[in-house]
GROMACS .gro file of C-alpha atoms in nm:
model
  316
    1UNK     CA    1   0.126  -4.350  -1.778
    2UNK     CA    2   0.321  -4.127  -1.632
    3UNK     CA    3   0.475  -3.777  -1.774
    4UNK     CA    4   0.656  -3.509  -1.654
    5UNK     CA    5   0.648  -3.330  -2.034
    6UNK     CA    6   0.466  -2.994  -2.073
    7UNK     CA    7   0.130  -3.001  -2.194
    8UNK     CA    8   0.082  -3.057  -2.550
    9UNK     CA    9   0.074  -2.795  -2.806
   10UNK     CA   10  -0.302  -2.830  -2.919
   11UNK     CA   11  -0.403  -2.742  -2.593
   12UNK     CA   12  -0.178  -2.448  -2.564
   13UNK     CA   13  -0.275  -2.274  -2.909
   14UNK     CA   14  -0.655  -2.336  -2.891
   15UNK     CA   15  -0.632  -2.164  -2.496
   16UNK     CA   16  -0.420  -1.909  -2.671
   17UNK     CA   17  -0.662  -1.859  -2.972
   18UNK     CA   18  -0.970  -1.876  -2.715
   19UNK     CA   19  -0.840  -1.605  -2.490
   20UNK     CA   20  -0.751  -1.337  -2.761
   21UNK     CA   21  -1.093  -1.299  -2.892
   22UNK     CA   22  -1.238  -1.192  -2.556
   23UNK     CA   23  -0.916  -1.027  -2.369
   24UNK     CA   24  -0.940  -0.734  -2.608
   25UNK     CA   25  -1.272  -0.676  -2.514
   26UNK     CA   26  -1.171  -0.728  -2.153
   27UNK     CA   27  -0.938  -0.466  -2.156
   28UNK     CA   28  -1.136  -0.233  -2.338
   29UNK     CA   29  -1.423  -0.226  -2.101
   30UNK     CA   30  -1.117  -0.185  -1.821
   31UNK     CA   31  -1.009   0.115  -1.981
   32UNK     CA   32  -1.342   0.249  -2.047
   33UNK     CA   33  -1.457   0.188  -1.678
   34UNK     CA   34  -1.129   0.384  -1.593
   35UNK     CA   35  -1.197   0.628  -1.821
   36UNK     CA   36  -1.531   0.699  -1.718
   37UNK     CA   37  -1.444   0.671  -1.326
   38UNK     CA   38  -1.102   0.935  -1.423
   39UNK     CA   39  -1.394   1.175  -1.585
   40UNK     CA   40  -1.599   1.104  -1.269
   41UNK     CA   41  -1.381   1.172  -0.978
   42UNK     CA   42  -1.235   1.492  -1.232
   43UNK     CA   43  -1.561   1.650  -1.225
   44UNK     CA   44  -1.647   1.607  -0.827
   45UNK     CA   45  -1.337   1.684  -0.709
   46UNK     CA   46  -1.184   1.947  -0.930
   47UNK     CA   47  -1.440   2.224  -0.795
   48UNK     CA   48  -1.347   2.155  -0.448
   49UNK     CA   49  -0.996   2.144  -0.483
   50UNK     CA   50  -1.013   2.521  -0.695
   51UNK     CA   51  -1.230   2.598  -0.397
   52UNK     CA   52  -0.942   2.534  -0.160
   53UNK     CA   53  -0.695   2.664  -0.361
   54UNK     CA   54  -0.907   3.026  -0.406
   55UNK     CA   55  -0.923   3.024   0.022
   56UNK     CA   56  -0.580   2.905   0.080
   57UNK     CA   57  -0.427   3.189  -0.152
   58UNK     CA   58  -0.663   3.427   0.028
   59UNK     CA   59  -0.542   3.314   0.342
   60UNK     CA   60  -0.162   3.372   0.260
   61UNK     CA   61  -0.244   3.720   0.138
   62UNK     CA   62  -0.421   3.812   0.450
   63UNK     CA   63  -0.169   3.666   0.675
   64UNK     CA   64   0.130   3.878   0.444
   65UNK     CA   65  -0.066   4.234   0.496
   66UNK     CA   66  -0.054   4.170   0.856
   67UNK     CA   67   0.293   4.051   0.875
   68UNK     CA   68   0.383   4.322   1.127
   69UNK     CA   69   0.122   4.228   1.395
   70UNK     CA   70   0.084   3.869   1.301
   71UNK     CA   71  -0.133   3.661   1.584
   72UNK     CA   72  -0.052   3.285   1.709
   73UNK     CA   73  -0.442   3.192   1.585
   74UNK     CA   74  -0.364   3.337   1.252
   75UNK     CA   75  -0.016   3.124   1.203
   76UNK     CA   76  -0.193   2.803   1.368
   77UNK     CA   77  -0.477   2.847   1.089
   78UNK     CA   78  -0.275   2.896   0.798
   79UNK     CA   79  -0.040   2.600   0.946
   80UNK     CA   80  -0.387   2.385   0.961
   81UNK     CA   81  -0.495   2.512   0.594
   82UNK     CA   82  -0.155   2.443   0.478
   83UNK     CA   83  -0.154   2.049   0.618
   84UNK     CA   84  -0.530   2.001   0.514
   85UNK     CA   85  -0.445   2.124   0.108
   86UNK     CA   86  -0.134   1.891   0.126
   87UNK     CA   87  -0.371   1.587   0.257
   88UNK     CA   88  -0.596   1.661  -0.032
   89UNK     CA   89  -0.315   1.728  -0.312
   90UNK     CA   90  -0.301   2.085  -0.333
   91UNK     CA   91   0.031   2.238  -0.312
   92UNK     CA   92   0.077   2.635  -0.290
   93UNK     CA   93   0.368   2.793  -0.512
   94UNK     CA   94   0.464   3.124  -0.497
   95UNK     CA   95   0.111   3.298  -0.611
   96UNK     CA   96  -0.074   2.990  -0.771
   97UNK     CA   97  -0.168   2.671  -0.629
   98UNK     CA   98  -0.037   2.338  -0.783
   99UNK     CA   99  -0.309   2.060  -0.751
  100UNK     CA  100  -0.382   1.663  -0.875
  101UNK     CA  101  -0.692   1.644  -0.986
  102UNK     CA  102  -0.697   1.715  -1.344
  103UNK     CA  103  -0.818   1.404  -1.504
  104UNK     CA  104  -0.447   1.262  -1.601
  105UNK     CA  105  -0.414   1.249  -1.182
  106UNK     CA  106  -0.789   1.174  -1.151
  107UNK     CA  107  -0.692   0.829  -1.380
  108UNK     CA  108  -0.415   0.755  -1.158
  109UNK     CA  109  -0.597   0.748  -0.884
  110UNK     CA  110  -0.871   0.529  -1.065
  111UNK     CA  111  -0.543   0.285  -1.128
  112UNK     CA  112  -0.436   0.303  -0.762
  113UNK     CA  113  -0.780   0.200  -0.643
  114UNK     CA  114  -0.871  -0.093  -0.875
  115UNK     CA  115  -0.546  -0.214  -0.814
  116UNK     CA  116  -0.572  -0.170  -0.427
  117UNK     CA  117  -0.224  -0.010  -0.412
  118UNK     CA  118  -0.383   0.303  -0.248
  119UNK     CA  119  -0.077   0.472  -0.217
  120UNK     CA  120  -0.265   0.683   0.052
  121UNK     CA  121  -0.110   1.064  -0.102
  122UNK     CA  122  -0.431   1.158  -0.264
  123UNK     CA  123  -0.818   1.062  -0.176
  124UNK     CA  124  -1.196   1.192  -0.233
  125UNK     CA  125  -1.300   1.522   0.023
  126UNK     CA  126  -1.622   1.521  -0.046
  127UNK     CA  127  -1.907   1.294   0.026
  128UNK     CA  128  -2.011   1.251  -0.337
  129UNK     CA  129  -1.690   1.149  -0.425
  130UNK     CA  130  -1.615   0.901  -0.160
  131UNK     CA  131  -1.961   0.745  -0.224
  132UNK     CA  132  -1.824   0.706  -0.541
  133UNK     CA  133  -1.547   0.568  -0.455
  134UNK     CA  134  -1.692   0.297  -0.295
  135UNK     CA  135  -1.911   0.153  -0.558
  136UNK     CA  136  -1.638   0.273  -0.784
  137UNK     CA  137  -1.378   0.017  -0.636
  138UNK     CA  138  -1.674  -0.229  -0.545
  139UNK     CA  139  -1.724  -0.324  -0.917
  140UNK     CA  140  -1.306  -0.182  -1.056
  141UNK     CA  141  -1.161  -0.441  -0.804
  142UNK     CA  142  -1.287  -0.775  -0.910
  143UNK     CA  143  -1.298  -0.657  -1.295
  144UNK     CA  144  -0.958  -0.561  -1.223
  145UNK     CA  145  -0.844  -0.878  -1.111
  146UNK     CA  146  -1.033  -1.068  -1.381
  147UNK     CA  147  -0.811  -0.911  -1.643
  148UNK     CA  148  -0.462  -0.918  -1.487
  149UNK     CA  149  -0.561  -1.284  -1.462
  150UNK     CA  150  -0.680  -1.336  -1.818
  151UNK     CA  151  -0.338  -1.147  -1.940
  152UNK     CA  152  -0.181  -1.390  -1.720
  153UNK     CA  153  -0.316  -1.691  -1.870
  154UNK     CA  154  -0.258  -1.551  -2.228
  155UNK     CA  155   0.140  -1.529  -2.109
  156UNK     CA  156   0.145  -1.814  -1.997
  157UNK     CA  157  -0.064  -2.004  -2.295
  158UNK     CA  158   0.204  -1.812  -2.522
  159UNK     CA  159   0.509  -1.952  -2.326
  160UNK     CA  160   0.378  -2.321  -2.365
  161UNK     CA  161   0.275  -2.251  -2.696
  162UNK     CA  162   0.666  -2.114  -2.789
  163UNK     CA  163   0.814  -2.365  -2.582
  164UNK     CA  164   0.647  -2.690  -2.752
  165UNK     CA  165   0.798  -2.497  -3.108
  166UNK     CA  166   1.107  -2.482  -3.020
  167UNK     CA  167   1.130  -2.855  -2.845
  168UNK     CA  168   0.927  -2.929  -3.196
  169UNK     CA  169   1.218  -2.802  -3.384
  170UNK     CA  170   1.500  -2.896  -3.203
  171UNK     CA  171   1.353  -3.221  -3.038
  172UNK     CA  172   1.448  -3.102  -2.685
  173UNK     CA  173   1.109  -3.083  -2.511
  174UNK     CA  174   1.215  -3.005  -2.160
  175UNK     CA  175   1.523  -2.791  -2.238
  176UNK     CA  176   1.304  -2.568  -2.486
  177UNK     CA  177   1.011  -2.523  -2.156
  178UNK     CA  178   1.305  -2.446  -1.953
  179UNK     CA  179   1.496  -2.177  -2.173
  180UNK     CA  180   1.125  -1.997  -2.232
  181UNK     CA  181   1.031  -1.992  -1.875
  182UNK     CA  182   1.375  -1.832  -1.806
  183UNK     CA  183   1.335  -1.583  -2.119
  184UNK     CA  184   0.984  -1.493  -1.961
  185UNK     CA  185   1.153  -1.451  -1.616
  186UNK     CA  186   1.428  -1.236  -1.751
  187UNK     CA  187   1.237  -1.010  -1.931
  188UNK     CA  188   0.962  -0.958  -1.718
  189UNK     CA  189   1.225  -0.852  -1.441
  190UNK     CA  190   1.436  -0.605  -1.726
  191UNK     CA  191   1.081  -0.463  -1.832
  192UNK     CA  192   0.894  -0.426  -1.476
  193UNK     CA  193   1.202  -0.370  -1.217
  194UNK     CA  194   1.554  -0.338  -1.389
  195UNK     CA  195   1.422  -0.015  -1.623
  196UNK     CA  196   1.144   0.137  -1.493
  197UNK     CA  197   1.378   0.258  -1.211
  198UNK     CA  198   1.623   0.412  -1.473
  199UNK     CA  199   1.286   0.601  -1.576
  200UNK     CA  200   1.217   0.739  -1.220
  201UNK     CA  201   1.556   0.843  -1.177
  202UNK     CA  202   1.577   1.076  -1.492
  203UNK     CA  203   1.244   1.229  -1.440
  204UNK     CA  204   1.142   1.209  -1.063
  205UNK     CA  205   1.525   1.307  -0.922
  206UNK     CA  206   1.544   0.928  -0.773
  207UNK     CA  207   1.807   0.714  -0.704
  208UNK     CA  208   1.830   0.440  -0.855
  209UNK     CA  209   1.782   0.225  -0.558
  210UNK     CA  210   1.443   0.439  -0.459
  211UNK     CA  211   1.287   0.343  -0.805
  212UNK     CA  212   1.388  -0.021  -0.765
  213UNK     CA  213   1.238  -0.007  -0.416
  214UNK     CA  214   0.899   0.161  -0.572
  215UNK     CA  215   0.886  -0.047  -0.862
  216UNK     CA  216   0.857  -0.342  -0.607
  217UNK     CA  217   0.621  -0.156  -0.392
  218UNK     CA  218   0.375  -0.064  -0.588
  219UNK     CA  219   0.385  -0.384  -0.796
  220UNK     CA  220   0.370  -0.582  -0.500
  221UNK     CA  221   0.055  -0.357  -0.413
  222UNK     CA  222   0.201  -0.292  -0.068
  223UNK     CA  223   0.135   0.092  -0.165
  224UNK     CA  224   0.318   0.270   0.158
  225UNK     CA  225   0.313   0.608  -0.030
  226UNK     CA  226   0.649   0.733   0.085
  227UNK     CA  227   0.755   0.748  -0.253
  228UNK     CA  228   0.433   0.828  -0.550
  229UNK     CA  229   0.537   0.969  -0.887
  230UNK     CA  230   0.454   1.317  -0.982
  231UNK     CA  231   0.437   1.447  -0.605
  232UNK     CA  232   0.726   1.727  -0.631
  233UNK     CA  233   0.598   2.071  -0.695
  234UNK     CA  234   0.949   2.164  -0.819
  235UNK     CA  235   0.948   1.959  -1.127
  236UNK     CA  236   0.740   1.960  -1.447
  237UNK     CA  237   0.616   1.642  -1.526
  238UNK     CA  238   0.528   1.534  -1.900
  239UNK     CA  239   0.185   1.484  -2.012
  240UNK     CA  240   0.193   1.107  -2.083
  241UNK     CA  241   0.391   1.048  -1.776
  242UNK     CA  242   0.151   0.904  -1.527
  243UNK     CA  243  -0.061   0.744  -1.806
  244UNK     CA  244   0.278   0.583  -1.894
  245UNK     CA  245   0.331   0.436  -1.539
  246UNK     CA  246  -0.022   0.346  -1.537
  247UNK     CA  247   0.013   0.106  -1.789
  248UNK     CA  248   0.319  -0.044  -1.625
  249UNK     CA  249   0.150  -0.117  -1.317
  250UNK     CA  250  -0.121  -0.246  -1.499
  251UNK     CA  251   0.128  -0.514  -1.710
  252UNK     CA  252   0.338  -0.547  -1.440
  253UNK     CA  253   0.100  -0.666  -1.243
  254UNK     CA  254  -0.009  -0.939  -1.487
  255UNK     CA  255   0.336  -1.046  -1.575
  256UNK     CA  256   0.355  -1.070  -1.153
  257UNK     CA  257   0.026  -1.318  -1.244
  258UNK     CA  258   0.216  -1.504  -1.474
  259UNK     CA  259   0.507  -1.598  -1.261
  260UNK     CA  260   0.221  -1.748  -1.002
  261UNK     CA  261   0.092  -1.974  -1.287
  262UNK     CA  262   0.418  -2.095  -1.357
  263UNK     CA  263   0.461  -2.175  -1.030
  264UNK     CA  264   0.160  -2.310  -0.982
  265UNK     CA  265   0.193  -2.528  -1.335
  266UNK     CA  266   0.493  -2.627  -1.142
  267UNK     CA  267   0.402  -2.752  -0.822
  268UNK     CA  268   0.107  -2.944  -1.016
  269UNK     CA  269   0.376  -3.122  -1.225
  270UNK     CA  270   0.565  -3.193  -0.913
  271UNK     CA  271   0.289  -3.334  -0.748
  272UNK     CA  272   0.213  -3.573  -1.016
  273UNK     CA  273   0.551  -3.710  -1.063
  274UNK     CA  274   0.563  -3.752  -0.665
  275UNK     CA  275   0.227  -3.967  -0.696
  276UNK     CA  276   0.368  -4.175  -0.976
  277UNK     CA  277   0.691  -4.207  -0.791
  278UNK     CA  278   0.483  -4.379  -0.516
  279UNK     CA  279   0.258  -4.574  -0.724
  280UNK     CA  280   0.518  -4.701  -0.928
  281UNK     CA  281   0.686  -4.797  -0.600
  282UNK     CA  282   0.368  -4.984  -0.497
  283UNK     CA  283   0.405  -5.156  -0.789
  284UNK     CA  284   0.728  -5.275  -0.742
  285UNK     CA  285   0.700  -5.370  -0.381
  286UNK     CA  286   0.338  -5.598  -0.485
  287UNK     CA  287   0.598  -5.774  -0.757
  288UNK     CA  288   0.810  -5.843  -0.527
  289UNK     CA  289   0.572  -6.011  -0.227
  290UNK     CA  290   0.435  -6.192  -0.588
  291UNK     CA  291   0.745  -6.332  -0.642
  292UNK     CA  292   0.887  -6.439  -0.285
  293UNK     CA  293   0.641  -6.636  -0.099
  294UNK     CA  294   0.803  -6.636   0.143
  295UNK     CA  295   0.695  -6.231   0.229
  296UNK     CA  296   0.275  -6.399   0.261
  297UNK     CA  297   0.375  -6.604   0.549
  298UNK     CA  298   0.317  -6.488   0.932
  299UNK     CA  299   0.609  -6.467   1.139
  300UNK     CA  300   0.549  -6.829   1.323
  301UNK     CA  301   0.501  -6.982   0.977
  302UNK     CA  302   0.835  -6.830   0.878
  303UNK     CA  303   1.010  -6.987   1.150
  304UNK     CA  304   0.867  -7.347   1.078
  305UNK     CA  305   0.974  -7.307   0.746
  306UNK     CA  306   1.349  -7.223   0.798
  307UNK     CA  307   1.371  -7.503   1.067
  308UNK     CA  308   1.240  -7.761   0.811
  309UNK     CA  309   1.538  -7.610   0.563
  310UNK     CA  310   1.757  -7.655   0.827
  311UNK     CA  311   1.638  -8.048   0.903
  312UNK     CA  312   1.700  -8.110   0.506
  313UNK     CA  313   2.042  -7.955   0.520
  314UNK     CA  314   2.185  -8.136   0.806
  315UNK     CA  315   2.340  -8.527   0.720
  316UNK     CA  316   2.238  -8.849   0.865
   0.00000   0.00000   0.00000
């Protein structure tokens, strides 16, 4: 028989109940591989970066005592020093040097990698770190993706589940799967692209277009890097900002799962009412050659047949 309902409740709730045991756990040994990657990547690449910062400071007050005779190799060296800090995240302010790898920054970057977004604006300079990095994103990337698709599957195992109660209690299957689906839609797009952007705009200086544009960029883990949070050396940036964002991309992303699953859940149940569409048709055309036999004779036979109708019509 063929349905184009939603799937029963029972399976819904005991998917639902079956997932939330073990996605807990799931996301706990996320964040604690994050966390231990952040504290990782913090302790490689902090020295280095106060390393660069010490010469780059020492550089600008050499260059500022010889002002009065200062020589092209000088400028094109401080020029080079300047470029190679701002590759590696170091910014230079006044007298002190701004950089990004405290371990708030060093746990963004753990984010960006896992989720292969690799915004490009801040990497590993030295080889201990980018070994690291390797094995680090070897093992983060798969885990990664086994957990935006487990909180993807809980979504959706929660929209079936609140869709079959409400056609339960108001005996409108298919209308109650449609208004959830929407409600999921909706406020998946007011929670990951409508106000995040409002966000951006009140603490990065962004329009609001730019944050829409970023929101979809770095959810969509295109990751071009012309516009990363926490970048301006002008601003002062709360403590629980980029662990904030992180967070986002990290739901975001899974919400971004759960719209696939609906689609696919969709196509499936399109599929299957297209094959009973043509199987019932079947049916109905092997009833009909069942009941006409005239359909089960050949072409010559059919002829002999209306010529002998035609002798028993015609009168004496």
């Amino acid at each position: 028989m063929c349905s184009g309902e939603d799937h029963p409740p029972a399976p819904a709730s005991r998917r639902l109940r079956r997932c939330f045991p073990s996605t807990p756990f799931l996301l706990l040994a996320y964040l604690c591989y994050l966390l231990l990657g952040s504290a990782a990547f913090w302790a490689l690449e902090s020295p280095a970066e106060r390393k660069a910062a010490r010469e780059l400071l020492q550089e600008k007050w050499d260059l500022l005592e010889n002002y009065s005779c200062l020589e092209k190799e000088a400028l094109e060296h401080l020029a080079k020093g300047i470029i190679r800090a701002y590759k590696s995240g170091l910014y230079l302010k006044d007298n002190t040097t701004l950089g990004r790898w405290d371990f708030v920054g060093s746990f963004f970057f753990s984010v960006s990698a896992v989720t292969t977004i690799g915004y490009g604006n801040l990497s590993p300079s030295t080889e201990v770190a980018q070994i690291l990095c390797i094995f680090f994103a070897l093992f983060g990337i798969p885990l990664n993706l086994i957990l935006l698709n487990r909180i993807g599957q809980l979504m959706l195992s929660a929209v079936q589940l609140c869709a079959f109660r409400l056609g339960e209690k108001f005996q409108w299957q298919k209308g109650a799967a449609v208004l959830t689906r929407t409600c999921a839609l909706v406020a998946g797009l007011l929670l990951f692209f409508l106000l995040p952007p409002l966000l951006f705009t009140a603490i990065e200086g962004w329009t609001y277009e730019e944050g829409f544009y970023y929101s979809f960029i770095t959810l969509s883990t295109i990751g071009f890097g012309d516009y990363v949070i926490g970048m301006n050396p002008e601003r002062i940036y709360p403590t629980w900002y980029k662990n904030i964002v992180s967070l986002w991309i990290l739901f975001g992303m899974a919400w971004l799962a759960l719209i696939i699953n609906l689609c696919i859940s969709l196509l499936e149940n399109s599929s299957g009412l297209c094959q009973c569409c043509r199987r019932r048709s079947r049916e109905m055309e092997q009833d009909l050659n069942n009941a006409n036999p005239n359909n089960n004779l050949g072409p010559e036979d059919k002829n002999n047949h209306n010529e002998k109708d035609t002798k028993l019509v015609v009168p004496n």
